[in-house]
mmCIF file of C-alpha atoms in Angstrom:
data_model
loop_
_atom_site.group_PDB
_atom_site.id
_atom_site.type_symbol
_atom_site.label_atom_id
_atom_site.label_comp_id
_atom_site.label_asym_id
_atom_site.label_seq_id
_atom_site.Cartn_x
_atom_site.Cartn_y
_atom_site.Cartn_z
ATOM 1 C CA UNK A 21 -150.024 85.914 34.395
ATOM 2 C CA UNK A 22 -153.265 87.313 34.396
ATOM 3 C CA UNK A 23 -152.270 90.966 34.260
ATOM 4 C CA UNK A 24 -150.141 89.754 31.205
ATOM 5 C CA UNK A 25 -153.606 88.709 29.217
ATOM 6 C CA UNK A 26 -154.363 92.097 29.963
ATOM 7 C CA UNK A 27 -151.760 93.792 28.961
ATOM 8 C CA UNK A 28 -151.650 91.952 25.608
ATOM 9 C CA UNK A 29 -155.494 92.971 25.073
ATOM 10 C CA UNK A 30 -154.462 96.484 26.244
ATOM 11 C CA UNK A 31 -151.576 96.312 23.504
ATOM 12 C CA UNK A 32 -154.122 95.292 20.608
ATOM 13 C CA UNK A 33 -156.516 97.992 21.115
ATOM 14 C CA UNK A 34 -154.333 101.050 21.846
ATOM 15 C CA UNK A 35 -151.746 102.118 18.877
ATOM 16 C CA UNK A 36 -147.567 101.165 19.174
ATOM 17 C CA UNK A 37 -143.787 103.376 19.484
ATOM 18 C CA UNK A 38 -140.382 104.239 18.526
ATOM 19 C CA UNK A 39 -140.206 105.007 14.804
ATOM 20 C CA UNK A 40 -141.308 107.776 12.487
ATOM 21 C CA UNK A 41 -142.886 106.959 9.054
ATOM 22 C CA UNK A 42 -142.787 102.775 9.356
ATOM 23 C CA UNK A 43 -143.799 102.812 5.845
ATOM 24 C CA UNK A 44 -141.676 104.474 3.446
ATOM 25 C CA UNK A 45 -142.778 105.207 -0.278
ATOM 26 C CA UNK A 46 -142.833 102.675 -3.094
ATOM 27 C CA UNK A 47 -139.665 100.996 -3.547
ATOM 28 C CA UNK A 48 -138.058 103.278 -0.784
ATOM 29 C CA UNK A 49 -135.422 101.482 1.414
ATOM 30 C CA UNK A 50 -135.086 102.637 5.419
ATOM 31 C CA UNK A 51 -132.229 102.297 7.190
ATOM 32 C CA UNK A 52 -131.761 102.879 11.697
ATOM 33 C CA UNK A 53 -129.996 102.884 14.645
ATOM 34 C CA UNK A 54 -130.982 103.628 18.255
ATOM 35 C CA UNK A 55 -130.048 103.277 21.966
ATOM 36 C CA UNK A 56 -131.318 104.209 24.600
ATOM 37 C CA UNK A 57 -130.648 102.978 28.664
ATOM 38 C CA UNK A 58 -131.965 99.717 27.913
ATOM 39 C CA UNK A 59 -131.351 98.512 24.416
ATOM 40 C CA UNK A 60 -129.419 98.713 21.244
ATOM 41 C CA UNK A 61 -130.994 98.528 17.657
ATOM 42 C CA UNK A 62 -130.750 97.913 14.330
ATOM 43 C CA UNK A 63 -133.392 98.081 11.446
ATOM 44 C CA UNK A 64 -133.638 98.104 8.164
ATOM 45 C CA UNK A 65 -136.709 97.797 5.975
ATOM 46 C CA UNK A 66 -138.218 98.094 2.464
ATOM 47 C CA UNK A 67 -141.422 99.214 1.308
ATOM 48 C CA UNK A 68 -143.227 97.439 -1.462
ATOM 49 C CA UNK A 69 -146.147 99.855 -1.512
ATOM 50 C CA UNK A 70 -147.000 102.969 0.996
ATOM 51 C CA UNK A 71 -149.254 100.285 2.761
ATOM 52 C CA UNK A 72 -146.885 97.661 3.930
ATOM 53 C CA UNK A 73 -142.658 97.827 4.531
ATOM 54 C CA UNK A 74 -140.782 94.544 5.187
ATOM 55 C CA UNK A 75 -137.679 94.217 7.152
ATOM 56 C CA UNK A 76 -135.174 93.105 9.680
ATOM 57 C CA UNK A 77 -134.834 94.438 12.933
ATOM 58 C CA UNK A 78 -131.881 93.431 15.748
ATOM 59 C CA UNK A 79 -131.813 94.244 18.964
ATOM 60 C CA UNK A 80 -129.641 93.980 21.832
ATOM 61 C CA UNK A 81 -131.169 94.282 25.291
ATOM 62 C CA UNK A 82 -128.085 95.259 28.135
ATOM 63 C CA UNK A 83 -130.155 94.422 30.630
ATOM 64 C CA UNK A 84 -130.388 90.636 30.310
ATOM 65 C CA UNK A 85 -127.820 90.019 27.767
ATOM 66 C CA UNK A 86 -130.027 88.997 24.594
ATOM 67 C CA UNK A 87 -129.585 89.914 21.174
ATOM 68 C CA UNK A 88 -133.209 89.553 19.211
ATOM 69 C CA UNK A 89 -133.111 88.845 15.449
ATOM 70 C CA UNK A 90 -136.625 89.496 13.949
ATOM 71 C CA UNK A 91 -137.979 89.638 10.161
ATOM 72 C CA UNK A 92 -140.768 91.691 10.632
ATOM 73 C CA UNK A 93 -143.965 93.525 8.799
ATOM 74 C CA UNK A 94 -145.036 97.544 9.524
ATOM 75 C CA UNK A 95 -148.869 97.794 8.240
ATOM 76 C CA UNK A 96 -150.187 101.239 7.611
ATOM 77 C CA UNK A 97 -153.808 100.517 9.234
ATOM 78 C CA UNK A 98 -155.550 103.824 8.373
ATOM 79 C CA UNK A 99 -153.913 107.077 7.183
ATOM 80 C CA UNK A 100 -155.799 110.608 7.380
ATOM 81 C CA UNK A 101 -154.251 113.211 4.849
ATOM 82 C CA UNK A 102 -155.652 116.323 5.905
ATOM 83 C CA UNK A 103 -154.827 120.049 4.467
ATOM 84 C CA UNK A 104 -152.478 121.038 7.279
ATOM 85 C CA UNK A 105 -152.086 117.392 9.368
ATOM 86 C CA UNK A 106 -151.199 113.879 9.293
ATOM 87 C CA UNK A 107 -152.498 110.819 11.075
ATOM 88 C CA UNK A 108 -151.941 107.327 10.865
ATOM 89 C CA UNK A 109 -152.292 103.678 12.265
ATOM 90 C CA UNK A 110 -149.808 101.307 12.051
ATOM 91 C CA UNK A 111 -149.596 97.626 13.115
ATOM 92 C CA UNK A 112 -146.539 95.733 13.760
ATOM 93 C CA UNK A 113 -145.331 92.054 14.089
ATOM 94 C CA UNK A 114 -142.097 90.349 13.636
ATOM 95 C CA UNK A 115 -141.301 86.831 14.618
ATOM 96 C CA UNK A 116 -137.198 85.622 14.817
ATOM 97 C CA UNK A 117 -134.675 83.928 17.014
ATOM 98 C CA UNK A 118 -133.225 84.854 20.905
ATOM 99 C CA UNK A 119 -129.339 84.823 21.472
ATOM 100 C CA UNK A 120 -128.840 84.225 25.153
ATOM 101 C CA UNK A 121 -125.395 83.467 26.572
ATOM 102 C CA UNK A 122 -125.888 79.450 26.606
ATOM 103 C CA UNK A 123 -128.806 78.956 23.993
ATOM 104 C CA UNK A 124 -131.184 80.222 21.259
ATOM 105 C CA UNK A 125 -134.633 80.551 21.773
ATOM 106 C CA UNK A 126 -137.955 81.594 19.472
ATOM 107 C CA UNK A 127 -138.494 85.361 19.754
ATOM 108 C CA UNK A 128 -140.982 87.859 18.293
ATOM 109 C CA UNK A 129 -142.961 91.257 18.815
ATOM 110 C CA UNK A 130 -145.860 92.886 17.816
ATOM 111 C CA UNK A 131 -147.898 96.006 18.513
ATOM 112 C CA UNK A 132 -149.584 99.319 17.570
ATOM 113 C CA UNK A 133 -148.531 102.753 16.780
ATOM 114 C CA UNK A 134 -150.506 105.858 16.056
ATOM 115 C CA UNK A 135 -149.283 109.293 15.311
ATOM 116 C CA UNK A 136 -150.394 113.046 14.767
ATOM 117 C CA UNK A 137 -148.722 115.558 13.425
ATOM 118 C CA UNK A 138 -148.488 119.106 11.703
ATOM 119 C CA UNK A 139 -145.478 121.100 10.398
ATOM 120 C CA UNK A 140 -145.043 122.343 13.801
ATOM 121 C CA UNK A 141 -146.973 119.982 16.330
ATOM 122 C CA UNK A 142 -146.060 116.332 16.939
ATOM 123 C CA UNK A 143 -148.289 113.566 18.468
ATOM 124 C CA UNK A 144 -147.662 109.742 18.988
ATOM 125 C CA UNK A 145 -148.512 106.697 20.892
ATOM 126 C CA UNK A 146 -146.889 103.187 20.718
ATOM 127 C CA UNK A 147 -147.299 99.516 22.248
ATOM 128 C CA UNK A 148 -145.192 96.941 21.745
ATOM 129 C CA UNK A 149 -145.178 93.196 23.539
ATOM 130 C CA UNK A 150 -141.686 91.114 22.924
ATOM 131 C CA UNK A 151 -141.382 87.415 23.092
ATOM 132 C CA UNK A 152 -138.323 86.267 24.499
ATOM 133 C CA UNK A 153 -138.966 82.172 24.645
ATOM 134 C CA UNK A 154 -141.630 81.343 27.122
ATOM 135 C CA UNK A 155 -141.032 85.462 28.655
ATOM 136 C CA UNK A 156 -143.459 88.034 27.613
ATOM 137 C CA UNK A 157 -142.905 92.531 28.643
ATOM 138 C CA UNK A 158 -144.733 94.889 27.165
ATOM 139 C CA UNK A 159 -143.815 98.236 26.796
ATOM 140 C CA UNK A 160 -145.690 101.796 25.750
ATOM 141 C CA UNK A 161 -144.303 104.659 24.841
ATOM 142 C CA UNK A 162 -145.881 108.151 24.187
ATOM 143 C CA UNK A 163 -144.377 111.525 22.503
ATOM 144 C CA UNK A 164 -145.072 115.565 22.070
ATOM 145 C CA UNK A 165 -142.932 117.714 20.241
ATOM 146 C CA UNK A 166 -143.051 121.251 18.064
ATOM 147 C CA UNK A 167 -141.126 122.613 16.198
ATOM 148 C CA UNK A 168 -140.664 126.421 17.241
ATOM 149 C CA UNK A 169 -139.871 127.573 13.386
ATOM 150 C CA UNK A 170 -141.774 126.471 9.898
ATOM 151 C CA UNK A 171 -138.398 125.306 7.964
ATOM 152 C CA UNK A 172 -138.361 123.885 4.264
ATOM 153 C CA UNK A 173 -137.455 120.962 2.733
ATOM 154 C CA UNK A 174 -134.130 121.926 2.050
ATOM 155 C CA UNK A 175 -133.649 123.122 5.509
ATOM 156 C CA UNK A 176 -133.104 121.313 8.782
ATOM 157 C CA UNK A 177 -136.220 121.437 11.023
ATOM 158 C CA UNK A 178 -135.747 121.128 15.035
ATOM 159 C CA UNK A 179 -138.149 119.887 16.976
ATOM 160 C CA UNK A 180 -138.340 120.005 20.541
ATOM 161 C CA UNK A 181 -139.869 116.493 22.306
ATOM 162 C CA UNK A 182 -140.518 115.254 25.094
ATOM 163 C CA UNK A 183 -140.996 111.118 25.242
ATOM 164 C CA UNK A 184 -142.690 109.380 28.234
ATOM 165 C CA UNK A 185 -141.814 105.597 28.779
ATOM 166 C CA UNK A 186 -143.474 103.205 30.408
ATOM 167 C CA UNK A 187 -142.144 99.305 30.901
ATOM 168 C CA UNK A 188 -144.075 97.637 33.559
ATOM 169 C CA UNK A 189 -141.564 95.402 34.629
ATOM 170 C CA UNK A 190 -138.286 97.267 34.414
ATOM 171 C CA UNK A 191 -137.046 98.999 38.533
ATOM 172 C CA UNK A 192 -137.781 102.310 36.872
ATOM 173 C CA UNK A 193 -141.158 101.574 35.353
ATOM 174 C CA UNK A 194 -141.585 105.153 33.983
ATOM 175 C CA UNK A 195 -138.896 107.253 32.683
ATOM 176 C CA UNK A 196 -139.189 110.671 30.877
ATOM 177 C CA UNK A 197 -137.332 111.749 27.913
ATOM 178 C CA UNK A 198 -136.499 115.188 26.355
ATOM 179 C CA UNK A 199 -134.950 115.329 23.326
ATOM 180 C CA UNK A 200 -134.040 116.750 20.486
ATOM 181 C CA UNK A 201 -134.830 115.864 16.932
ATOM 182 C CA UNK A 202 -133.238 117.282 13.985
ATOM 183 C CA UNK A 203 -134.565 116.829 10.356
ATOM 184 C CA UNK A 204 -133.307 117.111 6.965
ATOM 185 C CA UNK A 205 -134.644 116.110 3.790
ATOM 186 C CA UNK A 206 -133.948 112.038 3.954
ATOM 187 C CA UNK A 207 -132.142 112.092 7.339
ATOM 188 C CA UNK A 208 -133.628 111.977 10.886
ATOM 189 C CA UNK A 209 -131.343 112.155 14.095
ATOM 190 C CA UNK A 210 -132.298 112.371 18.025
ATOM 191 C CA UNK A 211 -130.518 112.728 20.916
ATOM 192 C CA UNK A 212 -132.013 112.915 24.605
ATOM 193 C CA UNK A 213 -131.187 112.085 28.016
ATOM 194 C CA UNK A 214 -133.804 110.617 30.395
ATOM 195 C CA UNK A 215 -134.602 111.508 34.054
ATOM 196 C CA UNK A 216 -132.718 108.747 35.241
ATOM 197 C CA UNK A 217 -129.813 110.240 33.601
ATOM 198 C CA UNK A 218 -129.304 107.843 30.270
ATOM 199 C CA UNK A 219 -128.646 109.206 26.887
ATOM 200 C CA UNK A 220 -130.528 108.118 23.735
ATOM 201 C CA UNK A 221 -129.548 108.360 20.116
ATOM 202 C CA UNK A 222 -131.771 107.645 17.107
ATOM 203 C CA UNK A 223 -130.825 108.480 13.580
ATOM 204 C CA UNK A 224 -132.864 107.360 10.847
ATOM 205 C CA UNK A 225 -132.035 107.116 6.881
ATOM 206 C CA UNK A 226 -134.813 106.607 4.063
ATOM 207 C CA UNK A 227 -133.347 105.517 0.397
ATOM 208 C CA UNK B 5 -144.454 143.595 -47.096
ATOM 209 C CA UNK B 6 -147.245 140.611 -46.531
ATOM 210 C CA UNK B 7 -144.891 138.399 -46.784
ATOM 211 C CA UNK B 8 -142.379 139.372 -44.128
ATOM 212 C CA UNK B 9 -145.251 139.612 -42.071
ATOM 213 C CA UNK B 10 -146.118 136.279 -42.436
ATOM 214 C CA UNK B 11 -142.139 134.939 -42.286
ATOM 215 C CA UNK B 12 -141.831 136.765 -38.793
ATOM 216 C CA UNK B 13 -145.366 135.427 -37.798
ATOM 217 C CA UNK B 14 -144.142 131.834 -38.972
ATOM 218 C CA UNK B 15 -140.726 132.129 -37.249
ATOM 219 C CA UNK B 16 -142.054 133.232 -34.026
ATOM 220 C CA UNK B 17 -144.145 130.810 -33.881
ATOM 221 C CA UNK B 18 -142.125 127.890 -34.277
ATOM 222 C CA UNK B 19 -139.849 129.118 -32.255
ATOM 223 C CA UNK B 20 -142.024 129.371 -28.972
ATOM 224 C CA UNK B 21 -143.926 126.086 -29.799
ATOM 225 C CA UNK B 22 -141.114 123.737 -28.408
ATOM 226 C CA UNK B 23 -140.357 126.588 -25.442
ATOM 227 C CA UNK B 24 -143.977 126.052 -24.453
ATOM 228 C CA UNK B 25 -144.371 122.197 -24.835
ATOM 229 C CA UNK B 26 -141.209 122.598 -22.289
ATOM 230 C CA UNK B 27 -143.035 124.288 -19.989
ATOM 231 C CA UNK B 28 -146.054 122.421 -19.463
ATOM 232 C CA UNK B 29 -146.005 122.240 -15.972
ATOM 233 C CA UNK B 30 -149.167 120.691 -13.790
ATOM 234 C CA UNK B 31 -149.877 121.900 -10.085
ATOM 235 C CA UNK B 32 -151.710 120.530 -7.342
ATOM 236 C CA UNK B 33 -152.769 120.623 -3.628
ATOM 237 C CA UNK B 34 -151.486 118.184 -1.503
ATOM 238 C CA UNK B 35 -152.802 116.998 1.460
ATOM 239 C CA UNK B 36 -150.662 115.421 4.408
ATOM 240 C CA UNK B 37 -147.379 116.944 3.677
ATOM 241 C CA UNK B 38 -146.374 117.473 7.013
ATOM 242 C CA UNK B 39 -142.672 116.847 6.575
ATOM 243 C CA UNK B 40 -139.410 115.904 4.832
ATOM 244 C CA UNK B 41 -140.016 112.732 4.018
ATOM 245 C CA UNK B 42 -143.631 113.658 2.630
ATOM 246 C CA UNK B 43 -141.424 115.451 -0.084
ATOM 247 C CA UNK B 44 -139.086 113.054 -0.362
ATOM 248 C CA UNK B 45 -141.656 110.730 -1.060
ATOM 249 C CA UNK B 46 -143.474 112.592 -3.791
ATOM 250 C CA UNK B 47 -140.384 113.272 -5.874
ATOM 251 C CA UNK B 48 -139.071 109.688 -5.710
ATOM 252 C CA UNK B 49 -142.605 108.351 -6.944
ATOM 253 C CA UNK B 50 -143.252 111.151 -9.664
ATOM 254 C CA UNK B 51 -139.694 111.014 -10.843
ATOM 255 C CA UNK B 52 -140.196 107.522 -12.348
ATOM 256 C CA UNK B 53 -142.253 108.076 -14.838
ATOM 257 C CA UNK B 54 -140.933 108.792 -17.801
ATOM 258 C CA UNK B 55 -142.714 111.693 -18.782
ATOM 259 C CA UNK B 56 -141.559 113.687 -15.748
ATOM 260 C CA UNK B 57 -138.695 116.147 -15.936
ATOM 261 C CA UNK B 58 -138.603 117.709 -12.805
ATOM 262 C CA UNK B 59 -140.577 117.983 -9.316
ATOM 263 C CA UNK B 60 -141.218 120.679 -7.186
ATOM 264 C CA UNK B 61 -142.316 120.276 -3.714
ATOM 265 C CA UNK B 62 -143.565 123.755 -1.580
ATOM 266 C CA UNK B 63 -144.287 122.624 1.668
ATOM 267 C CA UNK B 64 -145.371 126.359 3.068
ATOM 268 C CA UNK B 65 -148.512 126.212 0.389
ATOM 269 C CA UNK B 66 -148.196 122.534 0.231
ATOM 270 C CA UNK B 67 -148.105 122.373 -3.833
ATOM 271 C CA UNK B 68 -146.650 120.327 -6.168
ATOM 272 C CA UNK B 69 -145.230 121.476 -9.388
ATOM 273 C CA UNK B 70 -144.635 118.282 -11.689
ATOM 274 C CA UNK B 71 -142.656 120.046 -14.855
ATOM 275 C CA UNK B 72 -143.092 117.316 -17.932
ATOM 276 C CA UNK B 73 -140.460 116.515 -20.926
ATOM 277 C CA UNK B 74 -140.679 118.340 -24.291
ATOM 278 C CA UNK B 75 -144.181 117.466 -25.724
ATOM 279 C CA UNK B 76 -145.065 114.842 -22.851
ATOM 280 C CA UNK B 77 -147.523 115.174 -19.760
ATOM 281 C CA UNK B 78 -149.208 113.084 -17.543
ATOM 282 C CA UNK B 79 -153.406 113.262 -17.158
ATOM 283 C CA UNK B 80 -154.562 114.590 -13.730
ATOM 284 C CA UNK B 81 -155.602 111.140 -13.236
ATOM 285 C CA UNK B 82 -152.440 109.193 -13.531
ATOM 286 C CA UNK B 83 -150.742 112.172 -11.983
ATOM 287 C CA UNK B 84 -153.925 111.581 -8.947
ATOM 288 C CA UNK B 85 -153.058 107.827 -8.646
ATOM 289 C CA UNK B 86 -149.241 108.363 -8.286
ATOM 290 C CA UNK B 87 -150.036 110.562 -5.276
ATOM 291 C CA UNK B 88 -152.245 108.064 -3.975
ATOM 292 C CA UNK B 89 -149.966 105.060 -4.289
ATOM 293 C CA UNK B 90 -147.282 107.555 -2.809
ATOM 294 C CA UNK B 91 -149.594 107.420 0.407
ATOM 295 C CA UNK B 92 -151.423 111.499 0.191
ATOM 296 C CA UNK B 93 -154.187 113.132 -1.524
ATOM 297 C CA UNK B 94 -153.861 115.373 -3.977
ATOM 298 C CA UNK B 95 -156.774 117.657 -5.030
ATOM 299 C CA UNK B 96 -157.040 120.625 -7.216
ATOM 300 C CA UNK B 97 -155.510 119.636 -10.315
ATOM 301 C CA UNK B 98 -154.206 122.932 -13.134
ATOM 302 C CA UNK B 99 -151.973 122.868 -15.944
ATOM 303 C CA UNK B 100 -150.158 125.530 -17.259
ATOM 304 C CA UNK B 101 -148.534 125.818 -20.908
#
């Protein structure tokens, strides 16, 4: 129990993972799926202003069985709009129901995610700790990519990534990920396989 | 002789008037384009406005090109603020007739 206390302090002072851009534009609507060798998701959310989205996120863990419903918040912390880079801070917090097999329980998340990035370099770190009733797991995630040519906006841009995982609890606490991402204008799709052999899909759609 | 002078001037002038109030276009530096849906966002936020009739997003010298309706424009102010709400930085404000 103690190393959880730690792990939740860890998760509040070191940025969170999974999705690019959190925060769309004003009035811009964001649509994903993604799966990887533990879960299944859904999200969709909407962004008032570049500073805050609201949406609703589901997500279906194989492992145990449990489908989480959340309404959740992504909060752009601190953005840094340089000349040739990107950088932001984002928090992250949702609170919703558990779907187990014989009952419903309280459920929730929350964490941090930073990122980096240039036309052709990619940088980004994310925490997250779910609530599953009276359960807590954290989870961190980190990523590199680059992009090996400059591409336009009317082109698609490949990137080249590389994702390590880390979920304390899980047999296979660490897993590495390389995958490719493909981008074009509105549209963002991945697809990887890890080390221990499981594919992952991620395709993302902004309004 | 005057005269026709003075017709052709007239004409001429009249004529390119409304074909440069067309072409008011502003440019501007952005800062923090970094992708696709940097663009994206900067068209769907300068769109809006009324004023704007077309958007033009260069992300190799990472300009915008904002292209206003006959006779309408936007100050570099406004134009600042919508970049700013849009989440980047825009510097280096120019308009061209």
């Amino acid at each position: 129990m103690k190393h959880i206390h730690y792990l939740y302090a860890l998760a509040l002072l070191i940025p969170l993972a999974a999705e690019a851009r959190p925060v769309s534009y004003p009035g811009g609507w964001t649509g994903m799926v993604s799966r990887d060798a533990d879960r299944d998701d859904l999200e969709v959310h909407y962004s008032p202003t570049a500073r805050y989205a609201v949406g609703y996120r589901a997500e279906y863990d194989r492992n145990d069985n449990t489908t989480m419903h959340n309404l959740f918040s992504n909060y752009l912390l601190k953005r840094w709009n340089n000349p040739q880079s990107q950088g932001n801070i984002y928090l992250r917090g949702g609170v919703g129901v558990l779907d187990r097999e014989d009952d419903t329980t309280g459920a929730g998340f929350y964490g941090l995610q930073a990122d980096w990035e240039t036309r052709q370099v990619f940088t980004a770190y994310e925490n997250t700790v779910r609530y599953k009733g009276d359960d807590a797991s954290f989870a961190q995630s980190a990523r590199v990519g680059f992009s090996p040519i400059l591409t336009g906006y009317d082109e698609v841009a490949p990137w080249l990534m590389l994702e390590v995982k880390h979920e304390p609890e899980s047999t296979d606490s660490v897993t590495l990920t390389p995958l490719l991402r493909l981008m074009y204008k509105t549209t963002m799709f991945e697809v990887g396989a890890s080390d221990q052999g499981d594919v992952m899909l991620h395709l993302m759609k902004r309004f | 002789m005057k005269t026709v002078f003075k017709t052709i001037a007239l004409s001429t002038a009249l004529t390119l008037m409304p074909l440069a109030a067309f072409a008011t276009t502003m440019k501007a530096d952005i800062n923090g384009l970094v992708c696709a849906f940097c663009a994206q966002s900067l068209e769907k936020v300068l769109k809006k406005q009324p004023e704007v009739a077309d958007i033009k997003v260069d992300m190799d010298s990472k300009l915008v090109t904002i292209t206003f309706k006959d006779g309408q424009s936007l100050s570099a102010e406004k134009a600042s603020a919508l970049i700013t709400d849009a989440g980047y930085a825009a510097t280096n404000f120019r308009v061209e007739e």
